[in-house]
PDB file of C-alpha atoms and ligand atoms in Angstrom:
ATOM      1  CA  MET A  15      -3.596 -27.299 -19.002  1.00  0.00           C
ATOM      2  CA  ARG A  16      -3.718 -24.173 -16.743  1.00  0.00           C
ATOM      3  CA  SER A  17      -5.891 -21.880 -18.206  1.00  0.00           C
ATOM      4  CA  PRO A  18      -4.628 -18.067 -19.257  1.00  0.00           C
ATOM      5  CA  ILE A  19      -4.014 -14.747 -17.063  1.00  0.00           C
ATOM      6  CA  ILE A  20      -4.393 -11.994 -19.750  1.00  0.00           C
ATOM      7  CA  ILE A  21      -2.560  -8.751 -18.352  1.00  0.00           C
ATOM      8  CA  THR A  22      -3.371  -5.660 -20.303  1.00  0.00           C
ATOM      9  CA  GLY A  23      -0.330  -2.869 -20.085  1.00  0.00           C
ATOM     10  CA  ALA A  24       1.983  -5.909 -20.328  1.00  0.00           C
ATOM     11  CA  ALA A  25       4.563  -3.795 -22.895  1.00  0.00           C
ATOM     12  CA  LYS A  26       8.457  -4.025 -21.408  1.00  0.00           C
ATOM     13  CA  ARG A  27      10.601  -1.136 -22.947  1.00  0.00           C
ATOM     14  CA  PRO A  28      13.609  -1.215 -23.504  1.00  0.00           C
ATOM     15  CA  GLY A  29      16.514  -0.016 -20.707  1.00  0.00           C
ATOM     16  CA  GLU A  30      12.775   1.444 -18.679  1.00  0.00           C
ATOM     17  CA  SER A  31      11.817  -0.435 -15.741  1.00  0.00           C
ATOM     18  CA  PRO A  32       8.940  -3.050 -15.886  1.00  0.00           C
ATOM     19  CA  GLY A  33       5.369  -1.456 -14.885  1.00  0.00           C
ATOM     20  CA  ILE A  34       3.500  -2.798 -12.595  1.00  0.00           C
ATOM     21  CA  GLY A  35       1.424  -4.857 -15.854  1.00  0.00           C
ATOM     22  CA  PHE A  36       4.716  -6.301 -17.121  1.00  0.00           C
ATOM     23  CA  ALA A  37       5.941  -7.671 -13.586  1.00  0.00           C
ATOM     24  CA  THR A  38       2.692  -9.277 -12.546  1.00  0.00           C
ATOM     25  CA  ALA A  39       3.272 -10.857 -16.572  1.00  0.00           C
ATOM     26  CA  ARG A  40       6.540 -12.938 -15.896  1.00  0.00           C
ATOM     27  CA  GLU A  41       5.662 -14.087 -12.022  1.00  0.00           C
ATOM     28  CA  ALA A  42       2.304 -15.594 -13.856  1.00  0.00           C
ATOM     29  CA  ALA A  43       3.956 -17.287 -16.063  1.00  0.00           C
ATOM     30  CA  ARG A  44       6.896 -18.463 -13.592  1.00  0.00           C
ATOM     31  CA  ARG A  45       4.389 -19.461 -11.832  1.00  0.00           C
ATOM     32  CA  GLY A  46       3.395 -21.400 -14.751  1.00  0.00           C
ATOM     33  CA  TYR A  47       0.562 -20.112 -15.822  1.00  0.00           C
ATOM     34  CA  PRO A  48      -0.241 -19.527 -19.468  1.00  0.00           C
ATOM     35  CA  VAL A  49       0.533 -16.095 -19.697  1.00  0.00           C
ATOM     36  CA  GLY A  50      -1.006 -13.017 -22.263  1.00  0.00           C
ATOM     37  CA  LEU A  51      -0.166  -9.743 -23.431  1.00  0.00           C
ATOM     38  CA  LEU A  52      -2.559  -7.500 -24.294  1.00  0.00           C
ATOM     39  CA  ASP A  53      -1.006  -3.915 -25.294  1.00  0.00           C
ATOM     40  CA  VAL A  54      -1.276  -0.877 -28.006  1.00  0.00           C
ATOM     41  CA  SER A  55       2.983  -0.648 -28.124  1.00  0.00           C
ATOM     42  CA  ALA A  56       4.008  -3.050 -30.693  1.00  0.00           C
ATOM     43  CA  ARG A  57       7.640  -2.543 -29.219  1.00  0.00           C
ATOM     44  CA  GLY A  58       7.155  -2.734 -25.495  1.00  0.00           C
ATOM     45  CA  LEU A  59       5.734  -5.967 -26.365  1.00  0.00           C
ATOM     46  CA  ALA A  60       8.953  -7.110 -28.365  1.00  0.00           C
ATOM     47  CA  GLY A  61      10.349  -6.062 -25.330  1.00  0.00           C
ATOM     48  CA  ALA A  62       8.371  -8.166 -22.864  1.00  0.00           C
ATOM     49  CA  GLN A  63       8.491 -11.048 -25.307  1.00  0.00           C
ATOM     50  CA  ASP A  64      12.314 -10.803 -24.966  1.00  0.00           C
ATOM     51  CA  ALA A  65      12.637 -10.094 -21.894  1.00  0.00           C
ATOM     52  CA  LEU A  66      10.387 -13.383 -20.693  1.00  0.00           C
ATOM     53  CA  GLY A  67      12.770 -15.503 -22.913  1.00  0.00           C
ATOM     54  CA  GLY A  68      15.522 -14.667 -21.059  1.00  0.00           C
ATOM     55  CA  ASP A  69      14.104 -16.103 -18.222  1.00  0.00           C
ATOM     56  CA  GLY A  70      13.252 -19.040 -20.501  1.00  0.00           C
ATOM     57  CA  LEU A  71       8.663 -18.255 -20.118  1.00  0.00           C
ATOM     58  CA  ASN A  72       6.193 -18.392 -22.828  1.00  0.00           C
ATOM     59  CA  CYS A  73       3.659 -15.713 -23.516  1.00  0.00           C
ATOM     60  CA  ARG A  74       1.030 -14.965 -26.126  1.00  0.00           C
ATOM     61  CA  THR A  75       1.272 -11.201 -26.992  1.00  0.00           C
ATOM     62  CA  ALA A  76      -0.992  -8.973 -29.286  1.00  0.00           C
ATOM     63  CA  VAL A  77      -0.886  -5.554 -29.923  1.00  0.00           C
ATOM     64  CA  ALA A  78      -4.390  -3.921 -29.147  1.00  0.00           C
ATOM     65  CA  ASP A  79      -5.315  -0.314 -27.882  1.00  0.00           C
ATOM     66  CA  VAL A  80      -7.768  -0.826 -25.226  1.00  0.00           C
ATOM     67  CA  GLY A  81     -10.006   1.914 -26.300  1.00  0.00           C
ATOM     68  CA  ASP A  82     -11.085   0.503 -29.247  1.00  0.00           C
ATOM     69  CA  PRO A  83     -13.219  -2.282 -28.559  1.00  0.00           C
ATOM     70  CA  GLU A  84     -12.499  -4.890 -31.622  1.00  0.00           C
ATOM     71  CA  SER A  85      -8.942  -4.436 -31.134  1.00  0.00           C
ATOM     72  CA  VAL A  86      -9.981  -5.693 -27.796  1.00  0.00           C
ATOM     73  CA  GLN A  87     -12.049  -8.570 -28.375  1.00  0.00           C
ATOM     74  CA  ARG A  88      -9.294  -9.385 -31.637  1.00  0.00           C
ATOM     75  CA  ALA A  89      -7.046  -9.301 -29.292  1.00  0.00           C
ATOM     76  CA  VAL A  90      -8.850 -11.881 -26.593  1.00  0.00           C
ATOM     77  CA  ASP A  91      -9.565 -14.070 -28.830  1.00  0.00           C
ATOM     78  CA  VAL A  92      -5.775 -14.253 -30.134  1.00  0.00           C
ATOM     79  CA  LEU A  93      -4.620 -14.699 -25.983  1.00  0.00           C
ATOM     80  CA  THR A  94      -7.157 -16.647 -25.269  1.00  0.00           C
ATOM     81  CA  ALA A  95      -7.085 -19.561 -28.551  1.00  0.00           C
ATOM     82  CA  GLY A  96     -10.335 -21.596 -27.037  1.00  0.00           C
ATOM     83  CA  SER A  97      -9.260 -22.048 -23.513  1.00  0.00           C
ATOM     84  CA  PRO A  98     -11.163 -19.429 -21.987  1.00  0.00           C
ATOM     85  CA  PRO A  99      -9.244 -17.307 -19.404  1.00  0.00           C
ATOM     86  CA  ARG A 100      -8.784 -17.541 -15.891  1.00  0.00           C
ATOM     87  CA  ALA A 101      -8.437 -14.016 -14.436  1.00  0.00           C
ATOM     88  CA  VAL A 102      -8.037 -10.560 -16.745  1.00  0.00           C
ATOM     89  CA  VAL A 103      -5.545  -7.913 -14.702  1.00  0.00           C
ATOM     90  CA  ASN A 104      -6.307  -5.037 -15.874  1.00  0.00           C
ATOM     91  CA  ALA A 105      -2.917  -2.035 -15.651  1.00  0.00           C
ATOM     92  CA  ALA A 106      -3.526  -0.748 -19.458  1.00  0.00           C
ATOM     93  CA  ALA A 107      -3.391   3.248 -18.365  1.00  0.00           C
ATOM     94  CA  LEU A 108      -1.879   7.302 -19.787  1.00  0.00           C
ATOM     95  CA  THR A 109       0.016   7.633 -16.639  1.00  0.00           C
ATOM     96  CA  ARG A 110       2.693   9.171 -18.798  1.00  0.00           C
ATOM     97  CA  THR A 111       1.619  11.555 -21.218  1.00  0.00           C
ATOM     98  CA  SER A 112       0.594  15.809 -20.908  1.00  0.00           C
ATOM     99  CA  GLN A 113      -2.262  13.742 -17.946  1.00  0.00           C
ATOM    100  CA  SER A 114      -1.088  13.924 -15.256  1.00  0.00           C
ATOM    101  CA  PHE A 115       1.156  16.184 -12.806  1.00  0.00           C
ATOM    102  CA  VAL A 116       0.699  19.574 -15.210  1.00  0.00           C
ATOM    103  CA  PRO A 117      -2.117  22.201 -14.642  1.00  0.00           C
ATOM    104  CA  PHE A 118      -5.774  21.209 -15.245  1.00  0.00           C
ATOM    105  CA  VAL A 119      -6.042  24.382 -17.217  1.00  0.00           C
ATOM    106  CA  SER A 120      -3.775  23.587 -19.582  1.00  0.00           C
ATOM    107  CA  LEU A 121      -5.098  20.275 -20.642  1.00  0.00           C
ATOM    108  CA  GLY A 122      -7.210  20.042 -23.661  1.00  0.00           C
ATOM    109  CA  PRO A 123     -10.856  18.740 -24.389  1.00  0.00           C
ATOM    110  CA  ALA A 124      -8.513  15.870 -26.655  1.00  0.00           C
ATOM    111  CA  ASP A 125      -6.645  15.235 -22.695  1.00  0.00           C
ATOM    112  CA  ILE A 126      -9.419  14.388 -20.831  1.00  0.00           C
ATOM    113  CA  ASP A 127     -11.557  12.638 -23.613  1.00  0.00           C
ATOM    114  CA  ALA A 128      -7.761   9.870 -24.323  1.00  0.00           C
ATOM    115  CA  ALA A 129      -7.577   9.356 -20.596  1.00  0.00           C
ATOM    116  CA  VAL A 130     -11.088   8.756 -19.786  1.00  0.00           C
ATOM    117  CA  ARG A 131     -11.003   6.344 -23.267  1.00  0.00           C
ATOM    118  CA  VAL A 132      -8.048   3.799 -22.094  1.00  0.00           C
ATOM    119  CA  ASN A 133      -8.574   4.631 -18.297  1.00  0.00           C
ATOM    120  CA  VAL A 134     -11.752   3.945 -17.583  1.00  0.00           C
ATOM    121  CA  LEU A 135     -13.659   2.544 -21.114  1.00  0.00           C
ATOM    122  CA  GLY A 136     -10.090   0.503 -22.227  1.00  0.00           C
ATOM    123  CA  MET A 137     -10.733  -1.155 -18.845  1.00  0.00           C
ATOM    124  CA  LEU A 138     -14.844  -1.884 -19.699  1.00  0.00           C
ATOM    125  CA  ASN A 139     -14.064  -3.136 -23.535  1.00  0.00           C
ATOM    126  CA  VAL A 140     -11.908  -5.715 -21.773  1.00  0.00           C
ATOM    127  CA  VAL A 141     -13.911  -6.660 -19.341  1.00  0.00           C
ATOM    128  CA  ARG A 142     -16.265  -7.423 -21.701  1.00  0.00           C
ATOM    129  CA  ALA A 143     -14.814  -9.297 -24.409  1.00  0.00           C
ATOM    130  CA  ALA A 144     -13.906 -11.593 -21.098  1.00  0.00           C
ATOM    131  CA  LEU A 145     -16.307 -11.751 -19.234  1.00  0.00           C
ATOM    132  CA  PRO A 146     -19.157 -13.924 -21.967  1.00  0.00           C
ATOM    133  CA  LEU A 147     -15.441 -16.691 -21.984  1.00  0.00           C
ATOM    134  CA  PHE A 148     -15.470 -16.182 -17.779  1.00  0.00           C
ATOM    135  CA  LEU A 149     -19.431 -17.223 -17.912  1.00  0.00           C
ATOM    136  CA  ALA A 150     -18.724 -19.773 -19.913  1.00  0.00           C
ATOM    137  CA  ARG A 151     -16.107 -21.174 -17.667  1.00  0.00           C
ATOM    138  CA  GLY A 152     -17.460 -21.201 -14.578  1.00  0.00           C
ATOM    139  CA  GLY A 153     -15.730 -18.546 -12.962  1.00  0.00           C
ATOM    140  CA  GLY A 154     -13.125 -16.735 -13.436  1.00  0.00           C
ATOM    141  CA  VAL A 155     -11.319 -12.133 -11.892  1.00  0.00           C
ATOM    142  CA  VAL A 156     -11.036  -9.731 -13.012  1.00  0.00           C
ATOM    143  CA  VAL A 157      -8.078  -7.255 -10.844  1.00  0.00           C
ATOM    144  CA  ASN A 158      -8.912  -4.203 -11.999  1.00  0.00           C
ATOM    145  CA  LEU A 159      -5.780  -1.133 -11.494  1.00  0.00           C
ATOM    146  CA  GLY A 160      -7.284   1.683  -9.252  1.00  0.00           C
ATOM    147  CA  SER A 161      -4.779   4.754  -7.959  1.00  0.00           C
ATOM    148  CA  ILE A 162      -3.737   6.196  -4.372  1.00  0.00           C
ATOM    149  CA  ALA A 163      -4.695   9.338  -6.210  1.00  0.00           C
ATOM    150  CA  ALA A 164      -8.299   8.365  -6.726  1.00  0.00           C
ATOM    151  CA  SER A 165      -8.570   9.089  -2.776  1.00  0.00           C
ATOM    152  CA  TYR A 166      -6.143  11.952  -2.076  1.00  0.00           C
ATOM    153  CA  PRO A 167      -6.146  15.351  -2.498  1.00  0.00           C
ATOM    154  CA  ALA A 168      -2.918  16.058  -5.049  1.00  0.00           C
ATOM    155  CA  SER A 169      -2.610  18.626  -7.821  1.00  0.00           C
ATOM    156  CA  GLY A 170      -2.033  17.480 -11.305  1.00  0.00           C
ATOM    157  CA  LEU A 171      -3.787  14.477 -11.126  1.00  0.00           C
ATOM    158  CA  ALA A 172      -7.475  15.809 -11.421  1.00  0.00           C
ATOM    159  CA  VAL A 173      -7.980  13.577 -14.623  1.00  0.00           C
ATOM    160  CA  TYR A 174      -6.228  10.920 -13.713  1.00  0.00           C
ATOM    161  CA  ALA A 175      -7.878  10.797 -10.514  1.00  0.00           C
ATOM    162  CA  MET A 176     -11.321  11.285 -12.070  1.00  0.00           C
ATOM    163  CA  THR A 177     -10.033   8.019 -13.591  1.00  0.00           C
ATOM    164  CA  LYS A 178      -9.374   6.090 -10.633  1.00  0.00           C
ATOM    165  CA  ALA A 179     -12.088   7.269  -9.468  1.00  0.00           C
ATOM    166  CA  ALA A 180     -14.482   5.486 -12.029  1.00  0.00           C
ATOM    167  CA  ILE A 181     -12.392   1.970 -12.032  1.00  0.00           C
ATOM    168  CA  GLY A 182     -13.413   1.827  -8.171  1.00  0.00           C
ATOM    169  CA  SER A 183     -16.793   2.506  -8.845  1.00  0.00           C
ATOM    170  CA  VAL A 184     -17.097   0.178 -12.250  1.00  0.00           C
ATOM    171  CA  THR A 185     -15.795  -2.368 -10.041  1.00  0.00           C
ATOM    172  CA  LYS A 186     -18.399  -2.200  -6.892  1.00  0.00           C
ATOM    173  CA  SER A 187     -20.937  -2.862  -9.796  1.00  0.00           C
ATOM    174  CA  LEU A 188     -19.598  -5.314 -11.940  1.00  0.00           C
ATOM    175  CA  ALA A 189     -18.521  -7.374  -8.404  1.00  0.00           C
ATOM    176  CA  ALA A 190     -22.507  -7.085  -7.691  1.00  0.00           C
ATOM    177  CA  GLU A 191     -23.265  -8.529 -10.945  1.00  0.00           C
ATOM    178  CA  TYR A 192     -21.622 -11.165 -11.537  1.00  0.00           C
ATOM    179  CA  GLY A 193     -20.722 -12.016  -8.404  1.00  0.00           C
ATOM    180  CA  SER A 194     -22.958 -14.930  -8.328  1.00  0.00           C
ATOM    181  CA  ARG A 195     -22.235 -16.596 -11.174  1.00  0.00           C
ATOM    182  CA  GLY A 196     -19.099 -17.440 -10.001  1.00  0.00           C
ATOM    183  CA  ILE A 197     -16.322 -14.691 -11.218  1.00  0.00           C
ATOM    184  CA  HIS A 198     -14.433 -12.353  -8.471  1.00  0.00           C
ATOM    185  CA  VAL A 199     -14.212  -8.770  -9.411  1.00  0.00           C
ATOM    186  CA  GLN A 200     -10.875  -6.287  -7.645  1.00  0.00           C
ATOM    187  CA  GLY A 201      -9.323  -4.237  -7.537  1.00  0.00           C
ATOM    188  CA  LEU A 202      -6.432  -2.227  -6.199  1.00  0.00           C
ATOM    189  CA  ALA A 203      -5.243   1.583  -5.459  1.00  0.00           C
ATOM    190  CA  PRO A 204      -1.849   0.782  -5.371  1.00  0.00           C
ATOM    191  CA  GLY A 205       0.733   4.394  -3.926  1.00  0.00           C
ATOM    192  CA  ALA A 206       3.556   5.338  -5.426  1.00  0.00           C
ATOM    193  CA  VAL A 207       4.956   1.935  -7.095  1.00  0.00           C
ATOM    194  CA  SER A 208       8.921   2.075  -8.514  1.00  0.00           C
ATOM    195  CA  THR A 209       8.232   2.199 -12.360  1.00  0.00           C
ATOM    196  CA  GLY A 210       9.032   4.694 -15.460  1.00  0.00           C
ATOM    197  CA  LEU A 211       5.648   6.432 -14.682  1.00  0.00           C
ATOM    198  CA  PHE A 212       8.055   8.315 -11.430  1.00  0.00           C
ATOM    199  CA  GLY A 213      10.636   8.772 -13.043  1.00  0.00           C
ATOM    200  CA  LEU A 214       8.091  11.471 -14.408  1.00  0.00           C
ATOM    201  CA  VAL A 215       7.740  11.950 -11.013  1.00  0.00           C
ATOM    202  CA  PRO A 216       9.067  15.703  -9.272  1.00  0.00           C
ATOM    203  CA  ASP A 217      11.475  15.060  -7.240  1.00  0.00           C
ATOM    204  CA  HIS A 218       9.579  17.096  -4.239  1.00  0.00           C
ATOM    205  CA  TYR A 219       6.203  14.937  -4.523  1.00  0.00           C
ATOM    206  CA  ARG A 220       7.718  11.857  -4.755  1.00  0.00           C
ATOM    207  CA  ARG A 221       9.854  12.611  -1.472  1.00  0.00           C
ATOM    208  CA  MET A 222       6.571  13.255   0.428  1.00  0.00           C
ATOM    209  CA  LEU A 223       4.886  10.729  -0.483  1.00  0.00           C
ATOM    210  CA  VAL A 224       7.601   8.420   1.138  1.00  0.00           C
ATOM    211  CA  ASP A 225       8.220  10.428   4.092  1.00  0.00           C
ATOM    212  CA  ARG A 226       4.536  10.189   4.307  1.00  0.00           C
ATOM    213  CA  SER A 227       4.186   6.316   4.001  1.00  0.00           C
ATOM    214  CA  ILE A 228       4.351   4.049   6.837  1.00  0.00           C
ATOM    215  CA  ALA A 229       6.491   1.835   4.908  1.00  0.00           C
ATOM    216  CA  GLY A 230       9.537   4.017   3.914  1.00  0.00           C
ATOM    217  CA  ARG A 231      10.174   3.816   0.387  1.00  0.00           C
ATOM    218  CA  LEU A 232       8.300   3.380  -2.882  1.00  0.00           C
ATOM    219  CA  ALA A 233       6.436  -0.326  -4.328  1.00  0.00           C
ATOM    220  CA  GLU A 234       8.294  -2.423  -5.963  1.00  0.00           C
ATOM    221  CA  PRO A 235       6.283  -3.180  -9.148  1.00  0.00           C
ATOM    222  CA  GLU A 236       7.458  -7.342  -8.242  1.00  0.00           C
ATOM    223  CA  GLU A 237       4.849  -6.239  -4.849  1.00  0.00           C
ATOM    224  CA  ILE A 238       1.959  -5.229  -6.773  1.00  0.00           C
ATOM    225  CA  ALA A 239       2.557  -8.047  -9.151  1.00  0.00           C
ATOM    226  CA  ARG A 240       2.322 -10.995  -6.168  1.00  0.00           C
ATOM    227  CA  GLU A 241      -1.112  -9.086  -4.537  1.00  0.00           C
ATOM    228  CA  ILE A 242      -1.760  -9.222  -8.476  1.00  0.00           C
ATOM    229  CA  LEU A 243      -1.633 -12.859  -8.679  1.00  0.00           C
ATOM    230  CA  ALA A 244      -3.008 -13.136  -4.349  1.00  0.00           C
ATOM    231  CA  VAL A 245      -6.248 -12.179  -5.559  1.00  0.00           C
ATOM    232  CA  VAL A 246      -6.091 -14.330  -8.645  1.00  0.00           C
ATOM    233  CA  GLU A 247      -5.395 -17.540  -6.671  1.00  0.00           C
ATOM    234  CA  ARG A 248      -6.865 -17.438  -3.889  1.00  0.00           C
ATOM    235  CA  PRO A 249      -9.593 -14.421  -4.347  1.00  0.00           C
ATOM    236  CA  GLN A 250     -11.623 -13.580  -0.867  1.00  0.00           C
ATOM    237  CA  PRO A 251     -15.592 -12.853  -0.929  1.00  0.00           C
ATOM    238  CA  LEU A 252     -14.754 -10.435   1.061  1.00  0.00           C
ATOM    239  CA  LEU A 253     -12.790  -7.859  -0.629  1.00  0.00           C
ATOM    240  CA  ALA A 254     -15.181  -8.273  -3.247  1.00  0.00           C
ATOM    241  CA  GLY A 255     -15.418  -5.455  -4.857  1.00  0.00           C
ATOM    242  CA  HIS A 256     -13.478  -3.165  -3.170  1.00  0.00           C
ATOM    243  CA  MET A 257     -10.638  -1.126  -3.934  1.00  0.00           C
ATOM    244  CA  VAL A 258      -7.857  -2.478  -2.039  1.00  0.00           C
ATOM    245  CA  PRO A 259      -5.286   0.243  -0.994  1.00  0.00           C
ATOM    246  CA  LEU A 260      -1.564  -0.824  -2.253  1.00  0.00           C
ATOM    247  CA  ASP A 261      -0.176   2.338  -0.640  1.00  0.00           C
ATOM    248  CA  GLY A 262       2.798   1.152   2.568  1.00  0.00           C
ATOM    249  CA  GLY A 263       0.821   3.076   5.108  1.00  0.00           C
ATOM    250  CA  LEU A 264       0.603   6.468   2.559  1.00  0.00           C
ATOM    251  CA  SER A 265      -1.270   9.659   4.649  1.00  0.00           C
ATOM    252  CA  PRO A 266      -2.079  12.150   3.534  1.00  0.00           C
ATOM    253  CA  PHE A 267      -2.086  13.933   7.384  1.00  0.00           C
ATOM    254  CA  GLY A 268       1.474  12.210   7.513  1.00  0.00           C
ATOM    255  CA  VAL A 269       3.215   9.074   9.701  1.00  0.00           C
ATOM    256  CA  HIS A 270       3.724   9.863  13.348  1.00  0.00           C
ATOM    257  CA  ARG A 271       7.157   8.453  13.463  1.00  0.00           C
ATOM    258  CA  PRO A 272       9.092   7.533  16.658  1.00  0.00           C
ATOM    259  CA  VAL A 273       9.742  10.090  18.775  1.00  0.00           C
TER     260      VAL A 273
HETATM  261  N1  NAD B 320       3.289   3.176 -10.978  1.00  0.00           N
HETATM  262  C1  NAD B 320       2.639   4.068  -9.418  1.00  0.00           C
HETATM  263  O1  NAD B 320       2.787   4.883  -8.808  1.00  0.00           O
HETATM  264  C2  NAD B 320       0.751   3.548  -9.891  1.00  0.00           C
HETATM  265  C3  NAD B 320      -0.166   3.869  -8.812  1.00  0.00           C
HETATM  266  C4  NAD B 320      -0.841   3.926  -8.767  1.00  0.00           C
HETATM  267  C5  NAD B 320      -1.341   3.105 -10.007  1.00  0.00           C
HETATM  268  N2  NAD B 320      -1.153   2.796 -10.626  1.00  0.00           N
HETATM  269  C6  NAD B 320      -2.073   1.914 -11.840  1.00  0.00           C
HETATM  270  O2  NAD B 320      -0.919   0.635 -12.133  1.00  0.00           O
HETATM  271  C7  NAD B 320      -1.912   0.544 -13.796  1.00  0.00           C
HETATM  272  C8  NAD B 320       0.771   0.132 -14.498  1.00  0.00           C
HETATM  273  O3  NAD B 320       0.481   1.858 -13.880  1.00  0.00           O
HETATM  274  P1  NAD B 320       2.591   1.514 -14.389  1.00  0.00           P
HETATM  275  O4  NAD B 320       3.349   2.031 -13.666  1.00  0.00           O
HETATM  276  O5  NAD B 320       3.102   0.248 -14.838  1.00  0.00           O
HETATM  277  O6  NAD B 320       2.253   2.722 -15.770  1.00  0.00           O
HETATM  278  P2  NAD B 320       3.032   2.132 -17.069  1.00  0.00           P
HETATM  279  O7  NAD B 320       3.122   3.205 -17.856  1.00  0.00           O
HETATM  280  O8  NAD B 320       4.280   2.077 -16.974  1.00  0.00           O
HETATM  281  O9  NAD B 320       2.296   0.952 -17.725  1.00  0.00           O
HETATM  282  C9  NAD B 320       0.778   1.906 -18.657  1.00  0.00           C
HETATM  283  C10 NAD B 320       1.416   0.065 -20.220  1.00  0.00           C
HETATM  284  O10 NAD B 320      -0.595   0.778 -20.699  1.00  0.00           O
HETATM  285  C11 NAD B 320      -0.010   0.951 -21.950  1.00  0.00           C
HETATM  286  N3  NAD B 320      -0.910   1.935 -22.667  1.00  0.00           N
HETATM  287  C12 NAD B 320      -1.411   2.556 -22.397  1.00  0.00           C
HETATM  288  N4  NAD B 320      -2.439   3.698 -23.154  1.00  0.00           N
HETATM  289  C13 NAD B 320      -3.057   2.166 -24.141  1.00  0.00           C
HETATM  290  C14 NAD B 320      -4.154   1.968 -24.540  1.00  0.00           C
HETATM  291  N5  NAD B 320      -4.004   3.037 -25.548  1.00  0.00           N
HETATM  292  N6  NAD B 320      -3.820   0.334 -25.169  1.00  0.00           N
HETATM  293  C15 NAD B 320      -3.630  -1.133 -24.293  1.00  0.00           C
HETATM  294  N7  NAD B 320      -2.045  -0.108 -23.546  1.00  0.00           N
HETATM  295  C16 NAD B 320      -1.523   0.796 -23.389  1.00  0.00           C
HETATM  296  C17 NAD B 320       1.546   1.447 -22.352  1.00  0.00           C
HETATM  297  O11 NAD B 320       1.812   1.421 -23.552  1.00  0.00           O
HETATM  298  C18 NAD B 320       1.245   0.520 -20.925  1.00  0.00           C
HETATM  299  O12 NAD B 320       2.492  -0.096 -21.382  1.00  0.00           O
HETATM  300  C19 NAD B 320      -1.863   1.756 -14.216  1.00  0.00           C
HETATM  301  O13 NAD B 320      -3.472   1.555 -14.232  1.00  0.00           O
HETATM  302  C20 NAD B 320      -1.831   2.520 -13.413  1.00  0.00           C
HETATM  303  O14 NAD B 320      -2.527   4.294 -12.806  1.00  0.00           O
HETATM  304  C21 NAD B 320       0.012   3.340 -10.957  1.00  0.00           C
END
């Protein structure tokens, strides 16, 4: 029996396009891995289970708030059920709430707390619950979802970008601390991905992202899922600690297209 892959932020809300977490869970299940889906949305997890079931695929699910260490520990116990995981994929984040694409001045302290609690502390809580299992198993893989927002200036994203920059920093330190014990910690930093989140992004912003990328389109969540699984299945030591951009050549300066 293969070791399970735990994926946070893996809900699938009925009628919405899949997020990166769900797309990763589906791809991993198709490849024959046992998958454990963790999300704060019970309805979204039921939707994910239904969608996978419709494809003849199984999963375990656990409702948990990644910002709550005890609820994360309980969820990881349920999802692993005595079988140490092969990998954890940290995709949970507050992506669609009042923290993004709004003027910084309109954010209250509670908005900022929530973004840090979920996006940053959430990842730490999940890794902290998984590490003893990885150490007992003699290895494992952590994939952290950052964002290109951490590197590029963008109005309305100060808090979100700050949390994603923190993910990059923690990824580097954890990779340094645990790499010698067989645990590969790496991040991926998507550009613009066609998930439900992008339904909320203003049109002009979406157009700008498309125009300024070599790919000339948004990424599909399934493409990001395949890159995540490439890290899980074939971790590259030279990429440990790095946040690898998956942005289709997005450039804040624009792209020089053929004349
Ligand atoms: N979509 C993009 O364009 C894009 C670009 C760059 C980076 N990312 C990153 O990729 C990851 C996935 O993004 P997505 O577009 O699939 O987002 P999404 O909104 O579709 O999925 C995020 C999931 O996290 C869950 N979640 C929120 N708060 C939680 C909590 N407290 N505990 C547990 N789960 C919680 C949500 O319920 C949701 O299912 C995020 O980390 C996001 O920052 C996305």
